[in-house]
Tab-separated table of C-alpha atoms in Angstrom:
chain	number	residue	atom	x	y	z
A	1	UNK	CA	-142.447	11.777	-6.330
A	2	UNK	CA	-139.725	14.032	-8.592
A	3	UNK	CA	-137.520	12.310	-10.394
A	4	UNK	CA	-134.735	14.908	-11.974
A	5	UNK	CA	-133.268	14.646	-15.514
A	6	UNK	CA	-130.141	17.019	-15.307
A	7	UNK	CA	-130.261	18.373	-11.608
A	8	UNK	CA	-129.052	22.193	-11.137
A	9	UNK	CA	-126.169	21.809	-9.402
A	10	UNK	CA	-124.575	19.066	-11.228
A	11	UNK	CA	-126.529	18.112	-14.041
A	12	UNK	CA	-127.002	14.687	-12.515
A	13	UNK	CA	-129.978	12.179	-13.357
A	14	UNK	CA	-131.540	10.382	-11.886
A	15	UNK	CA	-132.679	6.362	-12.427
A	16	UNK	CA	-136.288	7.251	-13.700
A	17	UNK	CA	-136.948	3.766	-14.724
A	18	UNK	CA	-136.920	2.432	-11.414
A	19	UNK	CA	-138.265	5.040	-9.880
A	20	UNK	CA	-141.417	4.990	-12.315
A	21	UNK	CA	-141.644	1.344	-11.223
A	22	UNK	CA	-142.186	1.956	-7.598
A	23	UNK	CA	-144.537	4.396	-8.461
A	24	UNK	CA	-146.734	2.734	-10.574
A	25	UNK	CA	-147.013	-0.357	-8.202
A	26	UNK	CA	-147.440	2.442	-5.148
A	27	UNK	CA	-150.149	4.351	-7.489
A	28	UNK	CA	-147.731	7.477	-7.125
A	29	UNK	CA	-148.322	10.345	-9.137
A	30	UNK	CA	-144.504	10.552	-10.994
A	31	UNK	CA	-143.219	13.962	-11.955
A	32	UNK	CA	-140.078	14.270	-13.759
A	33	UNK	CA	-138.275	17.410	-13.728
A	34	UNK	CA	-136.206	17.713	-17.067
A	35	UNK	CA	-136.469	21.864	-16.679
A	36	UNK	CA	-132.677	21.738	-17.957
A	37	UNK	CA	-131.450	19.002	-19.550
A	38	UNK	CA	-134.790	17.419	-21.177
A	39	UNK	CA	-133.995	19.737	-24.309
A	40	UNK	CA	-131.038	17.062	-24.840
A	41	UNK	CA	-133.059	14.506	-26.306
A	42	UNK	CA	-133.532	16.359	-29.277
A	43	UNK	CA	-130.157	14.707	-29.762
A	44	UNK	CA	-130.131	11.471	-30.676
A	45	UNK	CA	-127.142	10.283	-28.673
A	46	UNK	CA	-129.291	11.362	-26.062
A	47	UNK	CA	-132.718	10.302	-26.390
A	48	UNK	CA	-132.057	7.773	-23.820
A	49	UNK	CA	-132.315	10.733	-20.953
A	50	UNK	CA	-136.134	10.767	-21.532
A	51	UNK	CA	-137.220	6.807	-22.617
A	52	UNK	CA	-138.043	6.092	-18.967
A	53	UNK	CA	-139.969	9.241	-18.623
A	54	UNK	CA	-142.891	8.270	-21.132
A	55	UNK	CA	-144.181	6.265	-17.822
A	56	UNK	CA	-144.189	9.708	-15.799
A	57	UNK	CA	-147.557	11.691	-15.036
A	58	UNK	CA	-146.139	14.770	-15.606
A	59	UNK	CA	-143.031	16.118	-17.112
A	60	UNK	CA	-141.300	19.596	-17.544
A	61	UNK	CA	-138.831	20.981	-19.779
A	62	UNK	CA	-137.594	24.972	-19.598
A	63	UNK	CA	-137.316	25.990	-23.010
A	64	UNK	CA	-135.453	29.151	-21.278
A	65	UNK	CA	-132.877	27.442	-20.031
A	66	UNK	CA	-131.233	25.466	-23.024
A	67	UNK	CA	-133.885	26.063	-26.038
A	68	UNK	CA	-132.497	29.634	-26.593
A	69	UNK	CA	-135.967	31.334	-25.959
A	70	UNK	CA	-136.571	34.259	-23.447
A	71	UNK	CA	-137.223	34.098	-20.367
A	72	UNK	CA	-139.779	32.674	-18.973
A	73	UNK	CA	-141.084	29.445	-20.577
A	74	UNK	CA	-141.814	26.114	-19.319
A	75	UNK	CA	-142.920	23.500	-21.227
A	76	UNK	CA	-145.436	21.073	-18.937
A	77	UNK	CA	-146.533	17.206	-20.541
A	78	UNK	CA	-149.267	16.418	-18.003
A	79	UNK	CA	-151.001	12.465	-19.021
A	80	UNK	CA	-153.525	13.453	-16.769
A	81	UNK	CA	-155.054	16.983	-17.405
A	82	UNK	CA	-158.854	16.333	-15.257
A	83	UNK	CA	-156.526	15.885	-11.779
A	84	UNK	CA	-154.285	18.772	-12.744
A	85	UNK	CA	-157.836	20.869	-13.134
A	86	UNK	CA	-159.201	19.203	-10.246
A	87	UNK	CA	-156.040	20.551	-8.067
A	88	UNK	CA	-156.392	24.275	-9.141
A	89	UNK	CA	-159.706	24.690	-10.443
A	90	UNK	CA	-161.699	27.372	-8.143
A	91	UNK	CA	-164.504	28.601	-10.034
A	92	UNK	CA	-166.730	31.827	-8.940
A	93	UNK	CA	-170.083	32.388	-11.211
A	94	UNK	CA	-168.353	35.224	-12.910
A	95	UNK	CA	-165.490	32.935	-13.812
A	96	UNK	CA	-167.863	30.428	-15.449
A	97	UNK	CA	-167.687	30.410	-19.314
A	98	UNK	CA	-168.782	27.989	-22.036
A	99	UNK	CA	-166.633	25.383	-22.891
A	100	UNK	CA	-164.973	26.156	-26.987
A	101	UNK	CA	-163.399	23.301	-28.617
A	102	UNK	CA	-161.204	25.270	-30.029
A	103	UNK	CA	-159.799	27.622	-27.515
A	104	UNK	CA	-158.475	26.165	-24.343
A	105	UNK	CA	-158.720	27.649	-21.450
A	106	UNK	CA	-156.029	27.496	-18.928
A	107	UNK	CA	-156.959	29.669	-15.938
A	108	UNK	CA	-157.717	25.954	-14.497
A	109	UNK	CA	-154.236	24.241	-14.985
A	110	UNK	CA	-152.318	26.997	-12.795
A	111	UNK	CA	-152.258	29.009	-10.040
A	112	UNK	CA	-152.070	31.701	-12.903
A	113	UNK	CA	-155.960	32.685	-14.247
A	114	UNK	CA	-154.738	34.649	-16.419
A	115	UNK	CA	-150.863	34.557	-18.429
A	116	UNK	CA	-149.660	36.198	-21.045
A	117	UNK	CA	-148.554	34.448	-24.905
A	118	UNK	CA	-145.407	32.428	-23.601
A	119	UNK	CA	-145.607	30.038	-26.205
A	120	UNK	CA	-145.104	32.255	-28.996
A	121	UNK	CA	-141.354	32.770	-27.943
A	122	UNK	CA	-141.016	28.847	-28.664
A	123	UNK	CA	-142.902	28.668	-31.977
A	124	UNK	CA	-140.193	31.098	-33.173
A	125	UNK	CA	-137.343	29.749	-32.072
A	126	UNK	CA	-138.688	26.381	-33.344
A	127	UNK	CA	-139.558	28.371	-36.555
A	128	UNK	CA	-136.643	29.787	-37.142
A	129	UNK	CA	-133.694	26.970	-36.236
A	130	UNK	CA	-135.797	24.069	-37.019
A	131	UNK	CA	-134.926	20.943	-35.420
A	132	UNK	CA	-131.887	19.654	-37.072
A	133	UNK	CA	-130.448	23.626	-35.999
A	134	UNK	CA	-131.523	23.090	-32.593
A	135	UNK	CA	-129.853	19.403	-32.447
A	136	UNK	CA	-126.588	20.898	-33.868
A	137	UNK	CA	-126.319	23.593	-31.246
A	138	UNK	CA	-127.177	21.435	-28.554
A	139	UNK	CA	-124.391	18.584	-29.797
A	140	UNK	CA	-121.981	21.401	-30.091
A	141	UNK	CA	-122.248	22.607	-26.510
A	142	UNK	CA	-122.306	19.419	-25.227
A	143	UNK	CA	-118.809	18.775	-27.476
A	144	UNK	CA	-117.673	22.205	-25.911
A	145	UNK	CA	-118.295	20.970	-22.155
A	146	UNK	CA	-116.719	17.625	-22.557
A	147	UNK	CA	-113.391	19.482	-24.112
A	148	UNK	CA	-113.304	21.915	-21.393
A	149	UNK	CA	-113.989	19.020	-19.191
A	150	UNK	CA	-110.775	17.190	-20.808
A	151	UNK	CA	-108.611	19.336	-20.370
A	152	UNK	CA	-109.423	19.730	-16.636
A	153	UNK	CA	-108.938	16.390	-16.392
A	154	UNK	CA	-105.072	16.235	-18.009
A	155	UNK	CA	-104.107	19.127	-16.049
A	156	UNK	CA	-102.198	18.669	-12.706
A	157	UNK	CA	-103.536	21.948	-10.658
A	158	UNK	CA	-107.633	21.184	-11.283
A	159	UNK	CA	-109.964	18.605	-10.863
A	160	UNK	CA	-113.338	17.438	-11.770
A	161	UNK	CA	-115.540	17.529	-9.562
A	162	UNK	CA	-118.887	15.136	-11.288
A	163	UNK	CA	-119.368	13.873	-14.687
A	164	UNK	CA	-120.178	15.922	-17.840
A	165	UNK	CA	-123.171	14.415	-19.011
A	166	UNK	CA	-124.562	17.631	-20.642
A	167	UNK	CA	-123.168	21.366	-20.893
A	168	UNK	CA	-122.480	21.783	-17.468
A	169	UNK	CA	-118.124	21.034	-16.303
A	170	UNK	CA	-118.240	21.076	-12.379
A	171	UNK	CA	-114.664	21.169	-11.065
A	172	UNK	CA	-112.064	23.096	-9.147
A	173	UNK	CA	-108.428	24.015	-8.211
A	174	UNK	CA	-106.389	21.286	-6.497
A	175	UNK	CA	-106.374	24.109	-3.477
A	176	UNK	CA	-108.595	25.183	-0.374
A	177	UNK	CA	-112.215	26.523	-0.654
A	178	UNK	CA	-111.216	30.051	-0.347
A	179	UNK	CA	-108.639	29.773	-2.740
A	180	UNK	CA	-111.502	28.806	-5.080
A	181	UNK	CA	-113.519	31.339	-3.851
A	182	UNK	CA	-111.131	34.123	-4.523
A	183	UNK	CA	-110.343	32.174	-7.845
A	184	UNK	CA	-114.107	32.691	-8.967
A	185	UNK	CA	-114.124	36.002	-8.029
A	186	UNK	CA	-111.382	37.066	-10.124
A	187	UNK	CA	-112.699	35.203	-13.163
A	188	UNK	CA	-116.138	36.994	-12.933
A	189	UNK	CA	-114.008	40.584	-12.028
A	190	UNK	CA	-112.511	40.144	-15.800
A	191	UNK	CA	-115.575	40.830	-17.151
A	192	UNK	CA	-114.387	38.303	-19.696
A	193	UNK	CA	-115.894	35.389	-18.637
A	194	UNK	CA	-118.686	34.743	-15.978
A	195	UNK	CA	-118.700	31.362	-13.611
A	196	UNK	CA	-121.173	29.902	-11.050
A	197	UNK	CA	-120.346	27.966	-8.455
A	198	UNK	CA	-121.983	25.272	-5.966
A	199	UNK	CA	-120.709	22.446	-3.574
A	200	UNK	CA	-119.716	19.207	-4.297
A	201	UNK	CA	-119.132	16.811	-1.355
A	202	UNK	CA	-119.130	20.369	0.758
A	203	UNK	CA	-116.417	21.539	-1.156
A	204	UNK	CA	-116.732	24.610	-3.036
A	205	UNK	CA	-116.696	23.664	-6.719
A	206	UNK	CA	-116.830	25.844	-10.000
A	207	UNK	CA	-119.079	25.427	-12.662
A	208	UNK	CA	-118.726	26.373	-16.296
A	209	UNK	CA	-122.289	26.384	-18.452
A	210	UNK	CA	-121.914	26.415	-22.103
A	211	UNK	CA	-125.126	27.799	-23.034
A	212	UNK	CA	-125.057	30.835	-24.772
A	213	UNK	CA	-126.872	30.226	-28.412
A	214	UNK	CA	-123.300	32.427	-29.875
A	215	UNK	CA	-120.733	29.961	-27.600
A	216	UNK	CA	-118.284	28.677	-29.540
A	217	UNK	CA	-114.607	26.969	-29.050
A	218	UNK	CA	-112.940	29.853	-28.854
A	219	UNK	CA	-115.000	31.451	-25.767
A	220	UNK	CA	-113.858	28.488	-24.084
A	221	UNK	CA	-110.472	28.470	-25.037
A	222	UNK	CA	-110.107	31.957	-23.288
A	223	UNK	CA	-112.043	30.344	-19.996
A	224	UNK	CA	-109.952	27.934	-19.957
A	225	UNK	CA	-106.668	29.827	-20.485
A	226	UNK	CA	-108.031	32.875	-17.983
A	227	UNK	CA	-108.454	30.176	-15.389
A	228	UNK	CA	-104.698	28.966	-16.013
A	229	UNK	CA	-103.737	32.139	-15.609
A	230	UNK	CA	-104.977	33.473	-13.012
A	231	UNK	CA	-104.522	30.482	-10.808
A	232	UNK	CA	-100.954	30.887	-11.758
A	233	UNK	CA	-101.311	34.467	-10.279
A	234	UNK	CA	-103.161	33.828	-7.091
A	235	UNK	CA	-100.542	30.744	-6.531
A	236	UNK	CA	-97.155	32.866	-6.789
A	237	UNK	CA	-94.911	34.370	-4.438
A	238	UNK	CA	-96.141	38.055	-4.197
């Protein structure tokens, strides 16, 4: 069973707690995907996203997409390392080396025999920003999505479209899906800002990340002013 802590499309989570429950009375290995939003818990506002996953199996965190380290890096907590082995391990006599206690080898915990130094890209972020610098970049994005989200909320031509629990603002125009479409379109053709989108409900919803370890207030000002504006253009009388 997965269990997701900040899902991709709208950063939604879900109720781990009872979900570990179930699975411990069904015997059910738990996995909790926190590839996104698991970095949050460095904050302590929002150490509560992770408390119910200390009864998981398994647990995964991307460092590459909200740690500021290149990609590709995920971060795997396994509680039980022999069934992980047991799953992947395939073993040929040439394969077959003495056990070290102090190098582990982990051609047996992937599908991967052989990978190259990811972990070094975390060490020096971790290193270098230390973790009150990585709390107080993650707090400020988080600030960043719930103004944007704000003011989405007071205006009159968009909507939100799902809460803002992290760095992610789903929402759209108060208009049609193509209207949205085209809306997105021109937003990314500025080449001054650069949206996603997905579907909410089936309707084609926007989605600002704040993400970027340079963001700051005033790159989404300008989003958010860009969007006003061109809205206003794509809405007028030609």
């Amino acid at each position: 069973v997965v269990a997701t802590v900040g899902t991709t499309s709208t950063t939604s989570v879900d109720p781990v707690g009872p979900i570990s429950a179930i699975c411990r009375r069904e015997d059910i290995w738990l996995h909790v995907d926190a590839a996104y939003a698991g970095a949050a818990a460095l904050v302590p506002e929002y150490r509560w996203i992770l408390r119910d996953a200390a009864a998981a199996d398994s647990v995964v965190i991307n460092p590459h997409k909200w740690l500021f380290t290149p990609f590709d890096l995920s971060a795997l907590f396994c509680r039980r390392m022999d069934m992980l082995r047991q799953a992947f391990a395939l073993t040929p006599e040439y394969l077959k080396t003495p056990e070290d206690a102090e190098v582990r080898n982990l051609m047996d915990t992937g599908i991967q025999l052989g990978r190259r130094f990811r972990a070094l890209k975390l060490w020096m972020v971790l290193r270098h920003f230390g973790a009150s610098g990585l709390r107080a970049r993650l707090a400020e994005h988080m600030r960043l999505a719930r103004l944007f989200a704000g003011w989405v909320d007071a205006s009159t031509g968009f909507e939100l479209c799902a809460p803002v629990p992290f760095s992610v603002v789903c929402f759209r125009a108060r208009e049609s899906d193509g209207f949205n479409a085209t809306l997105l379109d021109r937003l990314n053709d500025s080449g001054e800002v650069f949206l996603s989108h997905t579907r909410v409900g089936g309707r084609f919803t926007l989605r600002l990340a704040v993400g970027h370890i340079r963001t700051t207030e005033a790159h989404v000002t300008l989003a958010w002013t860009l969007l006003q504006r061109v809205a206003a253009e794509l809405t007028s009388p030609t």
